[in-house]
Amino acid sequence: DKEAGGGLPIVIPEGMRGVSVKVDEVIGVAGFVLPGTRVDVLVTINPQNDKEEATTRVILQNVTVLTAGQMIQKDAEAAPQTATVITLLVTPEQSEELTLAATEGRIHLALRNTLDMAEVETDGIKAGQLVKTVEPVKAAPSVRRSGGPRRSGTTIVTFNGTERSETTF
């Protein structure tokens, strides 16, 4: 009976859950995460405390934000601290993933366009993959074409699909 209570529980559809996670202002996309926005949830985990093995992966996609606000909590010295709390609308299975991610790693939110419903497959990324060693590119040997007078000036080569054209000024 939806009229028996009030507040947030009545806007949670049957079979879904509202799960709150604490985020800092940057992770909360600098204040742009508002009720009704949609986000992807990413987690960064470093299971062996090896910087090269730290991994970030998208774990939930196109999740609705139910609430976004601040709460006052006490730090280790009992001083009041403001923390941003985001409540997300998830399935029971997603609530398990989200809770584990918040406990074992650091979560991040990525804003989505509300019309973008596409699910994407990603492999995630490890810290060691961020900076790759790139071999220096060797200059291609110059090629001189025969069969016509050599043009002087500046030549601009334009590609339109597979068609190549040259304009000399």
PDB file of C-alpha atoms in Angstrom:
ATOM      1  CA  ASP A   1       0.000   0.000   0.000  1.00  0.00           C
ATOM      2  CA  LYS A   2       1.845   3.072  -1.298  1.00  0.00           C
ATOM      3  CA  GLU A   3      -0.285   5.467   0.720  1.00  0.00           C
ATOM      4  CA  ALA A   4       0.718   3.882   4.018  1.00  0.00           C
ATOM      5  CA  GLY A   5       4.111   5.593   4.140  1.00  0.00           C
ATOM      6  CA  GLY A   6       5.949   8.519   2.685  1.00  0.00           C
ATOM      7  CA  GLY A   7       9.330   9.711   1.674  1.00  0.00           C
ATOM      8  CA  LEU A   8      11.911   7.933  -0.420  1.00  0.00           C
ATOM      9  CA  PRO A   9      10.658   4.324  -0.057  1.00  0.00           C
ATOM     10  CA  ILE A  10       7.499   5.016  -2.081  1.00  0.00           C
ATOM     11  CA  VAL A  11       9.491   6.135  -5.152  1.00  0.00           C
ATOM     12  CA  ILE A  12      11.496   2.899  -5.237  1.00  0.00           C
ATOM     13  CA  PRO A  13       9.789   0.510  -7.670  1.00  0.00           C
ATOM     14  CA  GLU A  14       8.958  -2.972  -6.460  1.00  0.00           C
ATOM     15  CA  GLY A  15      11.955  -5.291  -6.817  1.00  0.00           C
ATOM     16  CA  MET A  16      14.471  -2.432  -6.779  1.00  0.00           C
ATOM     17  CA  ARG A  17      16.615  -1.041  -3.960  1.00  0.00           C
ATOM     18  CA  GLY A  18      17.924   2.368  -2.972  1.00  0.00           C
ATOM     19  CA  VAL A  19      21.575   2.054  -1.953  1.00  0.00           C
ATOM     20  CA  SER A  20      23.491   5.005  -0.531  1.00  0.00           C
ATOM     21  CA  VAL A  21      27.209   5.438  -0.987  1.00  0.00           C
ATOM     22  CA  LYS A  22      29.495   8.083   0.420  1.00  0.00           C
ATOM     23  CA  VAL A  23      31.483   9.975  -2.193  1.00  0.00           C
ATOM     24  CA  ASP A  24      33.666  13.041  -2.165  1.00  0.00           C
ATOM     25  CA  GLU A  25      32.723  16.130  -4.174  1.00  0.00           C
ATOM     26  CA  VAL A  26      34.965  15.242  -7.101  1.00  0.00           C
ATOM     27  CA  ILE A  27      33.647  11.690  -7.302  1.00  0.00           C
ATOM     28  CA  GLY A  28      30.143  13.132  -7.095  1.00  0.00           C
ATOM     29  CA  VAL A  29      30.976  14.922 -10.378  1.00  0.00           C
ATOM     30  CA  ALA A  30      31.447  18.276  -8.641  1.00  0.00           C
ATOM     31  CA  GLY A  31      27.825  18.776  -7.635  1.00  0.00           C
ATOM     32  CA  PHE A  32      26.239  17.854 -10.977  1.00  0.00           C
ATOM     33  CA  VAL A  33      24.864  14.551  -9.708  1.00  0.00           C
ATOM     34  CA  LEU A  34      21.281  15.421  -8.829  1.00  0.00           C
ATOM     35  CA  PRO A  35      18.139  13.348  -8.259  1.00  0.00           C
ATOM     36  CA  GLY A  36      16.946  12.004 -11.597  1.00  0.00           C
ATOM     37  CA  THR A  37      20.339  12.086 -13.313  1.00  0.00           C
ATOM     38  CA  ARG A  38      21.782   8.861 -14.648  1.00  0.00           C
ATOM     39  CA  VAL A  39      25.290   7.666 -13.964  1.00  0.00           C
ATOM     40  CA  ASP A  40      27.716   4.860 -14.615  1.00  0.00           C
ATOM     41  CA  VAL A  41      29.506   3.536 -11.538  1.00  0.00           C
ATOM     42  CA  LEU A  42      33.219   2.772 -11.774  1.00  0.00           C
ATOM     43  CA  VAL A  43      35.372   1.127  -9.121  1.00  0.00           C
ATOM     44  CA  THR A  44      39.118   1.351  -8.645  1.00  0.00           C
ATOM     45  CA  ILE A  45      40.622  -1.557  -6.724  1.00  0.00           C
ATOM     46  CA  ASN A  46      44.230  -2.322  -5.875  1.00  0.00           C
ATOM     47  CA  PRO A  47      44.013  -5.882  -4.523  1.00  0.00           C
ATOM     48  CA  GLN A  48      47.733  -6.552  -4.025  1.00  0.00           C
ATOM     49  CA  ASN A  49      48.748  -2.965  -3.180  1.00  0.00           C
ATOM     50  CA  ASP A  50      50.756  -2.996  -6.401  1.00  0.00           C
ATOM     51  CA  LYS A  51      50.429   0.300  -8.248  1.00  0.00           C
ATOM     52  CA  GLU A  52      50.856  -1.417 -11.620  1.00  0.00           C
ATOM     53  CA  GLU A  53      47.929  -3.752 -10.825  1.00  0.00           C
ATOM     54  CA  ALA A  54      45.442  -1.109  -9.626  1.00  0.00           C
ATOM     55  CA  THR A  55      42.408  -1.544 -11.876  1.00  0.00           C
ATOM     56  CA  THR A  56      39.406   0.616 -12.759  1.00  0.00           C
ATOM     57  CA  ARG A  57      36.315  -0.898 -14.337  1.00  0.00           C
ATOM     58  CA  VAL A  58      32.725   0.142 -15.057  1.00  0.00           C
ATOM     59  CA  ILE A  59      30.566  -2.068 -12.838  1.00  0.00           C
ATOM     60  CA  LEU A  60      27.094  -0.516 -13.243  1.00  0.00           C
ATOM     61  CA  GLN A  61      25.660   1.423 -16.164  1.00  0.00           C
ATOM     62  CA  ASN A  62      22.741   3.797 -16.614  1.00  0.00           C
ATOM     63  CA  VAL A  63      21.795   3.888 -12.929  1.00  0.00           C
ATOM     64  CA  THR A  64      19.262   6.462 -11.693  1.00  0.00           C
ATOM     65  CA  VAL A  65      20.240   8.787  -8.857  1.00  0.00           C
ATOM     66  CA  LEU A  66      17.463   8.931  -6.252  1.00  0.00           C
ATOM     67  CA  THR A  67      19.022  11.460  -3.885  1.00  0.00           C
ATOM     68  CA  ALA A  68      22.185  13.491  -3.633  1.00  0.00           C
ATOM     69  CA  GLY A  69      23.002  15.421  -0.528  1.00  0.00           C
ATOM     70  CA  GLN A  70      25.313  15.987   2.346  1.00  0.00           C
ATOM     71  CA  MET A  71      25.437  14.510   5.790  1.00  0.00           C
ATOM     72  CA  ILE A  72      27.463  15.450   8.831  1.00  0.00           C
ATOM     73  CA  GLN A  73      29.650  12.722  10.290  1.00  0.00           C
ATOM     74  CA  LYS A  74      32.450  12.725  12.813  1.00  0.00           C
ATOM     75  CA  ASP A  75      36.041  11.989  11.903  1.00  0.00           C
ATOM     76  CA  ALA A  76      38.547  10.067  14.072  1.00  0.00           C
ATOM     77  CA  GLU A  77      38.987  13.088  16.358  1.00  0.00           C
ATOM     78  CA  ALA A  78      35.187  13.509  16.686  1.00  0.00           C
ATOM     79  CA  ALA A  79      35.283  16.695  14.599  1.00  0.00           C
ATOM     80  CA  PRO A  80      32.242  17.168  12.347  1.00  0.00           C
ATOM     81  CA  GLN A  81      32.927  16.483   8.664  1.00  0.00           C
ATOM     82  CA  THR A  82      30.608  17.013   5.720  1.00  0.00           C
ATOM     83  CA  ALA A  83      30.273  14.041   3.373  1.00  0.00           C
ATOM     84  CA  THR A  84      28.340  13.765   0.124  1.00  0.00           C
ATOM     85  CA  VAL A  85      25.985  10.802  -0.028  1.00  0.00           C
ATOM     86  CA  ILE A  86      24.420   9.565  -3.253  1.00  0.00           C
ATOM     87  CA  THR A  87      21.506   7.112  -3.251  1.00  0.00           C
ATOM     88  CA  LEU A  88      21.245   5.002  -6.389  1.00  0.00           C
ATOM     89  CA  LEU A  89      18.322   2.930  -7.687  1.00  0.00           C
ATOM     90  CA  VAL A  90      19.619  -0.603  -8.280  1.00  0.00           C
ATOM     91  CA  THR A  91      18.524  -4.221  -8.445  1.00  0.00           C
ATOM     92  CA  PRO A  92      19.303  -6.479  -5.471  1.00  0.00           C
ATOM     93  CA  GLU A  93      22.239  -7.998  -7.406  1.00  0.00           C
ATOM     94  CA  GLN A  94      23.573  -4.535  -8.267  1.00  0.00           C
ATOM     95  CA  SER A  95      23.238  -3.539  -4.614  1.00  0.00           C
ATOM     96  CA  GLU A  96      25.682  -6.326  -3.754  1.00  0.00           C
ATOM     97  CA  GLU A  97      28.166  -5.163  -6.407  1.00  0.00           C
ATOM     98  CA  LEU A  98      27.866  -1.539  -5.312  1.00  0.00           C
ATOM     99  CA  THR A  99      28.304  -2.351  -1.627  1.00  0.00           C
ATOM    100  CA  LEU A 100      31.349  -4.525  -2.285  1.00  0.00           C
ATOM    101  CA  ALA A 101      32.847  -1.852  -4.555  1.00  0.00           C
ATOM    102  CA  ALA A 102      32.355   0.836  -1.900  1.00  0.00           C
ATOM    103  CA  THR A 103      33.888  -1.422   0.756  1.00  0.00           C
ATOM    104  CA  GLU A 104      36.861  -2.823  -1.175  1.00  0.00           C
ATOM    105  CA  GLY A 105      37.726   0.015  -3.514  1.00  0.00           C
ATOM    106  CA  ARG A 106      37.019   3.588  -4.417  1.00  0.00           C
ATOM    107  CA  ILE A 107      33.925   4.354  -6.462  1.00  0.00           C
ATOM    108  CA  HIS A 108      33.569   7.049  -9.081  1.00  0.00           C
ATOM    109  CA  LEU A 109      30.507   8.278 -10.918  1.00  0.00           C
ATOM    110  CA  ALA A 110      30.334   9.214 -14.598  1.00  0.00           C
ATOM    111  CA  LEU A 111      27.394  11.348 -15.722  1.00  0.00           C
ATOM    112  CA  ARG A 112      25.332  10.073 -18.650  1.00  0.00           C
ATOM    113  CA  ASN A 113      23.051  11.816 -21.078  1.00  0.00           C
ATOM    114  CA  THR A 114      19.535  10.853 -19.977  1.00  0.00           C
ATOM    115  CA  LEU A 115      18.724   9.793 -23.557  1.00  0.00           C
ATOM    116  CA  ASP A 116      21.793   7.520 -23.826  1.00  0.00           C
ATOM    117  CA  MET A 117      20.570   4.048 -22.947  1.00  0.00           C
ATOM    118  CA  ALA A 118      23.428   2.147 -24.639  1.00  0.00           C
ATOM    119  CA  GLU A 119      25.278  -0.463 -22.624  1.00  0.00           C
ATOM    120  CA  VAL A 120      28.980  -0.674 -23.443  1.00  0.00           C
ATOM    121  CA  GLU A 121      31.458  -3.498 -22.901  1.00  0.00           C
ATOM    122  CA  THR A 122      34.797  -2.451 -21.473  1.00  0.00           C
ATOM    123  CA  ASP A 123      37.824  -4.426 -20.386  1.00  0.00           C
ATOM    124  CA  GLY A 124      38.725  -2.019 -17.614  1.00  0.00           C
ATOM    125  CA  ILE A 125      42.237  -0.636 -17.365  1.00  0.00           C
ATOM    126  CA  LYS A 126      45.230  -1.316 -15.159  1.00  0.00           C
ATOM    127  CA  ALA A 127      47.535   1.438 -13.977  1.00  0.00           C
ATOM    128  CA  GLY A 128      50.424  -0.151 -15.858  1.00  0.00           C
ATOM    129  CA  GLN A 129      48.516   0.341 -19.123  1.00  0.00           C
ATOM    130  CA  LEU A 130      48.097   4.103 -18.710  1.00  0.00           C
ATOM    131  CA  VAL A 131      51.637   4.925 -19.748  1.00  0.00           C
ATOM    132  CA  LYS A 132      52.785   2.804 -22.614  1.00  0.00           C
ATOM    133  CA  THR A 133      56.252   2.734 -24.103  1.00  0.00           C
ATOM    134  CA  VAL A 134      56.028   4.005 -27.638  1.00  0.00           C
ATOM    135  CA  GLU A 135      58.657   3.207 -30.227  1.00  0.00           C
ATOM    136  CA  PRO A 136      59.876   6.319 -32.046  1.00  0.00           C
ATOM    137  CA  VAL A 137      58.457   6.578 -35.521  1.00  0.00           C
ATOM    138  CA  LYS A 138      61.072   6.551 -38.226  1.00  0.00           C
ATOM    139  CA  ALA A 139      60.619   9.014 -41.050  1.00  0.00           C
ATOM    140  CA  ALA A 140      59.376   7.358 -44.180  1.00  0.00           C
ATOM    141  CA  PRO A 141      61.860   7.449 -47.013  1.00  0.00           C
ATOM    142  CA  SER A 142      61.132  10.241 -49.421  1.00  0.00           C
ATOM    143  CA  VAL A 143      59.531   9.090 -52.625  1.00  0.00           C
ATOM    144  CA  ARG A 144      60.043  10.979 -55.831  1.00  0.00           C
ATOM    145  CA  ARG A 145      57.506  10.336 -58.507  1.00  0.00           C
ATOM    146  CA  SER A 146      58.507  10.452 -62.099  1.00  0.00           C
ATOM    147  CA  GLY A 147      56.323  11.259 -65.021  1.00  0.00           C
ATOM    148  CA  GLY A 148      55.603  14.932 -64.721  1.00  0.00           C
ATOM    149  CA  PRO A 149      57.029  18.272 -63.879  1.00  0.00           C
ATOM    150  CA  ARG A 150      57.766  18.880 -60.218  1.00  0.00           C
ATOM    151  CA  ARG A 151      55.484  21.491 -58.772  1.00  0.00           C
ATOM    152  CA  SER A 152      56.832  24.218 -56.567  1.00  0.00           C
ATOM    153  CA  GLY A 153      55.039  25.808 -53.637  1.00  0.00           C
ATOM    154  CA  THR A 154      52.937  24.336 -50.885  1.00  0.00           C
ATOM    155  CA  THR A 155      50.961  21.199 -51.602  1.00  0.00           C
ATOM    156  CA  ILE A 156      48.002  20.150 -49.497  1.00  0.00           C
ATOM    157  CA  VAL A 157      46.937  16.530 -49.684  1.00  0.00           C
ATOM    158  CA  THR A 158      43.263  15.872 -48.867  1.00  0.00           C
ATOM    159  CA  PHE A 159      41.610  12.509 -48.311  1.00  0.00           C
ATOM    160  CA  ASN A 160      37.859  12.079 -48.741  1.00  0.00           C
ATOM    161  CA  GLY A 161      37.202   8.488 -47.850  1.00  0.00           C
ATOM    162  CA  THR A 162      39.555   6.591 -50.134  1.00  0.00           C
ATOM    163  CA  GLU A 163      39.943   9.423 -52.667  1.00  0.00           C
ATOM    164  CA  ARG A 164      43.177  11.410 -52.545  1.00  0.00           C
ATOM    165  CA  SER A 165      43.558  14.852 -54.032  1.00  0.00           C
ATOM    166  CA  GLU A 166      46.400  17.373 -54.094  1.00  0.00           C
ATOM    167  CA  THR A 167      46.192  21.134 -54.282  1.00  0.00           C
ATOM    168  CA  THR A 168      49.374  23.138 -54.875  1.00  0.00           C
ATOM    169  CA  PHE A 169      49.624  26.836 -54.096  1.00  0.00           C
TER     170      PHE A 169
END
